[in-house]
PDB file of C-alpha atoms in Angstrom:
ATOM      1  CA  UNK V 614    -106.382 152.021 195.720  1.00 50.00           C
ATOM      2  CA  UNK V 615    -105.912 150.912 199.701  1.00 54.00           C
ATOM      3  CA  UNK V 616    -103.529 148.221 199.957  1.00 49.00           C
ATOM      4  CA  UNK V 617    -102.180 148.358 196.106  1.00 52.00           C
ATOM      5  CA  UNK V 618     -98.921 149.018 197.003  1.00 58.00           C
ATOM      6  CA  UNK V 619     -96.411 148.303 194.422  1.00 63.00           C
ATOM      7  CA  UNK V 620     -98.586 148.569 192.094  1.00 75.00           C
ATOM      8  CA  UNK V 621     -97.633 149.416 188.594  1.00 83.00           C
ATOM      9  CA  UNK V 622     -99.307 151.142 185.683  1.00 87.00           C
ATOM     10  CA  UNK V 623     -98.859 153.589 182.889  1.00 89.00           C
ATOM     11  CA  UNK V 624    -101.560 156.436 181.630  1.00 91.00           C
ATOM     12  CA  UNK V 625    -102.458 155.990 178.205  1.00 94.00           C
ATOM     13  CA  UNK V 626    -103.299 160.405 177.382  1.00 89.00           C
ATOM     14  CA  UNK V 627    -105.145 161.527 173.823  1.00 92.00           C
ATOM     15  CA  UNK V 628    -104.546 165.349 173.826  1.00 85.00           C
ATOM     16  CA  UNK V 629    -107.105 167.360 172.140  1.00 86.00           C
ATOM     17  CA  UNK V 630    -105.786 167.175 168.344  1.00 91.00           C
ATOM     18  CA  UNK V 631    -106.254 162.942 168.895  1.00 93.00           C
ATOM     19  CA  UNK V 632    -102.798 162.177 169.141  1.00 93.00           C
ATOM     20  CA  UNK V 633    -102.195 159.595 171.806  1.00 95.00           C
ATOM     21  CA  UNK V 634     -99.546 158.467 174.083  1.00 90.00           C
ATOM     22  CA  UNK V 635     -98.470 156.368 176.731  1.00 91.00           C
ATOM     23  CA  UNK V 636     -96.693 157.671 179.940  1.00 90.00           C
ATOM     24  CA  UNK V 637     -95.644 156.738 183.400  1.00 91.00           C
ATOM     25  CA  UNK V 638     -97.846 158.504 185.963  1.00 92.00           C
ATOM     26  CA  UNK V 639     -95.418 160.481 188.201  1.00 92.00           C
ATOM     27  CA  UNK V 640     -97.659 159.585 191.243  1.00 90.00           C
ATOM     28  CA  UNK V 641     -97.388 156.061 191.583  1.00 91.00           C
ATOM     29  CA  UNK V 642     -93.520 156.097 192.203  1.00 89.00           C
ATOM     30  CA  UNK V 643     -92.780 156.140 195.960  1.00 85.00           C
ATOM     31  CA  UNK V 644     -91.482 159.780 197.618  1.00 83.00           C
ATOM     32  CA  UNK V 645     -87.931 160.025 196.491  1.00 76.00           C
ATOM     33  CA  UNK V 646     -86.146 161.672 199.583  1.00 69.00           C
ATOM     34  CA  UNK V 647     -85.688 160.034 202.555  1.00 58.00           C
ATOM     35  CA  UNK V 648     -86.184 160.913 205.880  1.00 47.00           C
ATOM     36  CA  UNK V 649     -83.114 161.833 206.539  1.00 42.00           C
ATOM     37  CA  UNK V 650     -82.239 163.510 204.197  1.00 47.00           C
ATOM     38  CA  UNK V 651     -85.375 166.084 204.542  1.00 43.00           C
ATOM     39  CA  UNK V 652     -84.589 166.096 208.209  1.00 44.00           C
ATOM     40  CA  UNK V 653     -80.799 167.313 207.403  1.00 46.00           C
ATOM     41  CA  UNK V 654     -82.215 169.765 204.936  1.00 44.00           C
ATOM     42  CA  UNK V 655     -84.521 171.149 207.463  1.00 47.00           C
ATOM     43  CA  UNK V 656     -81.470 171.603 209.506  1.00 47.00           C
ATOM     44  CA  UNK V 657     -79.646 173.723 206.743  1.00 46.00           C
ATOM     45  CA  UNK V 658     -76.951 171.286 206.425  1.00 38.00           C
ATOM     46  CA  UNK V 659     -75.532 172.588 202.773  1.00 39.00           C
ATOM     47  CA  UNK V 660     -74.244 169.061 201.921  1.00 41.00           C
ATOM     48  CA  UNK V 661     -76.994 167.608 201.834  1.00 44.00           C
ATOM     49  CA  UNK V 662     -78.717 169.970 200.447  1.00 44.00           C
ATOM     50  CA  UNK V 663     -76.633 170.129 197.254  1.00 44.00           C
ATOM     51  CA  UNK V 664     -77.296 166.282 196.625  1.00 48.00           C
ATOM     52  CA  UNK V 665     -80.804 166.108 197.690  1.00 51.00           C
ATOM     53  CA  UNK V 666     -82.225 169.748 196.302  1.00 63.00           C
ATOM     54  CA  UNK V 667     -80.371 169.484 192.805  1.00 72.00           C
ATOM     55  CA  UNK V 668     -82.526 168.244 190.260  1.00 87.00           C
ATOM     56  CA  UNK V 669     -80.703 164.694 189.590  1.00 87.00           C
ATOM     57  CA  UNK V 670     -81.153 161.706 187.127  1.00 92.00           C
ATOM     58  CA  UNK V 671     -82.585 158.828 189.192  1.00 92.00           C
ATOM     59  CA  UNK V 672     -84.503 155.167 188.398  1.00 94.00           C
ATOM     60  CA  UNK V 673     -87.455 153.849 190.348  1.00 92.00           C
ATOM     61  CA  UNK V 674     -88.622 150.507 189.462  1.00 91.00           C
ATOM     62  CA  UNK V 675     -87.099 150.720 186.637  1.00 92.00           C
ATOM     63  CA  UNK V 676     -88.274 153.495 185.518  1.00 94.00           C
ATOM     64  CA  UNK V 677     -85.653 156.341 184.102  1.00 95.00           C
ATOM     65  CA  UNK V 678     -86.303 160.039 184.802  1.00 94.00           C
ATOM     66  CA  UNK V 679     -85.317 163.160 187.356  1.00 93.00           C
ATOM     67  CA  UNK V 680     -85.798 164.031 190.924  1.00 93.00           C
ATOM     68  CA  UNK V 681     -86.893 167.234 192.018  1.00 93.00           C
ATOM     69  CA  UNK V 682     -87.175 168.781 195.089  1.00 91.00           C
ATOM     70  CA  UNK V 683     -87.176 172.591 196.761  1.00 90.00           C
ATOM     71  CA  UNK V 684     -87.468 174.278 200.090  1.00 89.00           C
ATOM     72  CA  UNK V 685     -90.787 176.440 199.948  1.00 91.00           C
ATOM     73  CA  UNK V 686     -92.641 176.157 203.711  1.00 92.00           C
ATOM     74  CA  UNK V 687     -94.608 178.740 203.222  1.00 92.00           C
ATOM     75  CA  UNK V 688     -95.669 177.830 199.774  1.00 94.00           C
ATOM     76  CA  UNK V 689     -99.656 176.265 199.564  1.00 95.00           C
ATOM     77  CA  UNK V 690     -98.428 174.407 195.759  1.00 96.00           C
ATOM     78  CA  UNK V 691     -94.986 174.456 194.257  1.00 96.00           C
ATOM     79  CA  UNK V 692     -94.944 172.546 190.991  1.00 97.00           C
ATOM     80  CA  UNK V 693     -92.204 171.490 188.531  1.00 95.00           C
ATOM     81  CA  UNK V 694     -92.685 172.668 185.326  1.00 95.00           C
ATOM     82  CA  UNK V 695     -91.131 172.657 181.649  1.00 93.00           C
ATOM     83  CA  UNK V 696     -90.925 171.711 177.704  1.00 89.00           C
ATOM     84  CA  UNK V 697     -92.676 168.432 178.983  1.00 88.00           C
ATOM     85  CA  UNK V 698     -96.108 169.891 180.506  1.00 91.00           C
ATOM     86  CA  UNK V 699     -96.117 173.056 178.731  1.00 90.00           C
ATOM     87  CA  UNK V 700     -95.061 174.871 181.437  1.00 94.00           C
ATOM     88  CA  UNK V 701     -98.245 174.296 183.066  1.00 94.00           C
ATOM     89  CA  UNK V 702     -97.972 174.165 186.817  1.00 95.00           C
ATOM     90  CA  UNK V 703    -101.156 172.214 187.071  1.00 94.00           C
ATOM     91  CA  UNK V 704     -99.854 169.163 185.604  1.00 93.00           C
ATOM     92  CA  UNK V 705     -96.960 168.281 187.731  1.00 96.00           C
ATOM     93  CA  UNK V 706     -98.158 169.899 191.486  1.00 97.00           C
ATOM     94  CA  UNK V 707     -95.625 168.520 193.701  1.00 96.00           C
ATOM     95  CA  UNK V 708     -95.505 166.515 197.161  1.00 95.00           C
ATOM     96  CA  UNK V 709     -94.714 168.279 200.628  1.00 94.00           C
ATOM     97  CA  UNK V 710     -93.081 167.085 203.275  1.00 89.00           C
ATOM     98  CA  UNK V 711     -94.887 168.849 206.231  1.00 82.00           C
ATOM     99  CA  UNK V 712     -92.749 168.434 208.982  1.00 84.00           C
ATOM    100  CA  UNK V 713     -89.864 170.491 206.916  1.00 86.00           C
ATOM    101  CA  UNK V 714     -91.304 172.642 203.938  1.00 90.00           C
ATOM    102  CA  UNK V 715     -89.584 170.122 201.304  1.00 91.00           C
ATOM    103  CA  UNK V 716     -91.361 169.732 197.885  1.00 93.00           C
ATOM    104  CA  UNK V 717     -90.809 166.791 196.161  1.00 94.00           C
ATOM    105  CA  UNK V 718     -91.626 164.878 193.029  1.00 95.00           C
ATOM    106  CA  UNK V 719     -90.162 162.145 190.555  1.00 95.00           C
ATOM    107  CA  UNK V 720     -90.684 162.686 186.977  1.00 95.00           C
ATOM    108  CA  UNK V 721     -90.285 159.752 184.612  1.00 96.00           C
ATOM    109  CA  UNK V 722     -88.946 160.656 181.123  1.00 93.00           C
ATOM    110  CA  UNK V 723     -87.136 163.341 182.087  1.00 93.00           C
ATOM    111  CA  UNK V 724     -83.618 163.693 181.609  1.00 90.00           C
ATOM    112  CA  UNK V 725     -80.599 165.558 182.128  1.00 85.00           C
ATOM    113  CA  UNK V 726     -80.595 169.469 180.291  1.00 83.00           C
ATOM    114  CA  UNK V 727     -84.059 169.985 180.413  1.00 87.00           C
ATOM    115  CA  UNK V 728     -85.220 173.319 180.893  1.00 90.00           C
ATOM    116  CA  UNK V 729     -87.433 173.564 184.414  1.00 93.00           C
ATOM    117  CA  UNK V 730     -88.721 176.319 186.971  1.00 94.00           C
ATOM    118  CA  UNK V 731     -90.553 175.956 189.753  1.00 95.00           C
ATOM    119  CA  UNK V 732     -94.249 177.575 189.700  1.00 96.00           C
ATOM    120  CA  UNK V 733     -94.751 178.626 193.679  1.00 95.00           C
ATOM    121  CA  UNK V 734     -97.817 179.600 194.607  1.00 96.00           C
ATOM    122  CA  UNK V 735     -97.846 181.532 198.157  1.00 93.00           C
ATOM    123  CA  UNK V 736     -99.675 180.934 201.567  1.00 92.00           C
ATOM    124  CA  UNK V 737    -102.768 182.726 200.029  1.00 92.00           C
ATOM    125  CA  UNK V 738    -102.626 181.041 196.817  1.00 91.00           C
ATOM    126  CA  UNK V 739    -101.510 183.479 194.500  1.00 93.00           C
ATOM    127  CA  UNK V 740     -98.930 183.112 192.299  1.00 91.00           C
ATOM    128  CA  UNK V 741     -95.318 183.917 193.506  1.00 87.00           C
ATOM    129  CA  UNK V 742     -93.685 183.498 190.067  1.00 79.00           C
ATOM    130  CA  UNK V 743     -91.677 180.772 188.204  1.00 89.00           C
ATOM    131  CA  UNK V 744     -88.403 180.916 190.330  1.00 86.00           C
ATOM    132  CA  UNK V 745     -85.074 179.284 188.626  1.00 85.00           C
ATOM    133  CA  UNK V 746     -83.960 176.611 191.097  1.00 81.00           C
ATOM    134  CA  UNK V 747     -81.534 178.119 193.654  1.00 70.00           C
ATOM    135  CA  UNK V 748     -79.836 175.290 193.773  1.00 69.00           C
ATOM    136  CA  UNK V 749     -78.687 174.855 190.352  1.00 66.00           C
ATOM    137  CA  UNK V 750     -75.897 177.074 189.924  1.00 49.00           C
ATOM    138  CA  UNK V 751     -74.691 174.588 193.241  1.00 42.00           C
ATOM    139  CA  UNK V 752     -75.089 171.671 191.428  1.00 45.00           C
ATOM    140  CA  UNK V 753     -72.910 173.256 188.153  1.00 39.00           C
ATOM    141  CA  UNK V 754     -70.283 173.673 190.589  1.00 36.00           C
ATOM    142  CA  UNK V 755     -69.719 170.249 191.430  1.00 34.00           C
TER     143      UNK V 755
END
């Protein structure tokens, strides 16, 4: 919706046995990582790739849930997947920084200790694998 900014909504879903929920849509929160820090990732600075690449507990607009983001340039869809979505990697495709090769996406709901992968899918579209985050045995370090 042009010139909606701001604006702020939840999904109300009915999966196919009729039970319904409601659920913030990942997609209206604004992109997570800032410029800078994609532009110090790009540049292989390790700092700041340990805070920004780490999955890590965040709130937008109020809104509770977990940050993701992974270096994959040559990767035409990199989702986030888990318990949440089934492990589906169609339900949680996630955004790209262009300039850098940076996937990102917030997901509302989710919380520390859940069990994720990433779901790459390479430059011809064909799927790489579900990778374990690189970054996470970084993060346990901490």
């Amino acid at each position: 919706m042009p010139g909606r900014s701001g604006l702020t909504y939840r999904l109300r879903i009915t999966d196919h046995e009729g039970r319904t929920r409601d659920e913030d849509d990942p997609y209206r929160f604004p992109r997570p990582c800032r410029t800078t820090t994609s532009i110090s990732w790009g540049r292989h600075a390790l700092p700041r790739v340990r805070q920004a690449g780490a999955p890590h507990p965040a709130r937008l607009e109020g809104v509770n849930g977990t940050i993701f983001a992974v270096w994959a340039p040559n990767a035409r869809r990199v989702s986030v997947v888990g318990d949440w979505n089934v492990w589906d990697g169609r339900r949680h495709p996630m955004r790209l920084h262009p300039a850098n090769g940076i996937w990102e996406l917030f997901l509302p709901g989710v919380g520390p200790g859940a069990h994720y992968k990433y779901e790459i899918l390479g430059p011809g579209g064909d799927l790489v694998a579900l990778k374990a985050d690189p970054l996470a045995l970084l993060r346990a370090r901490r």
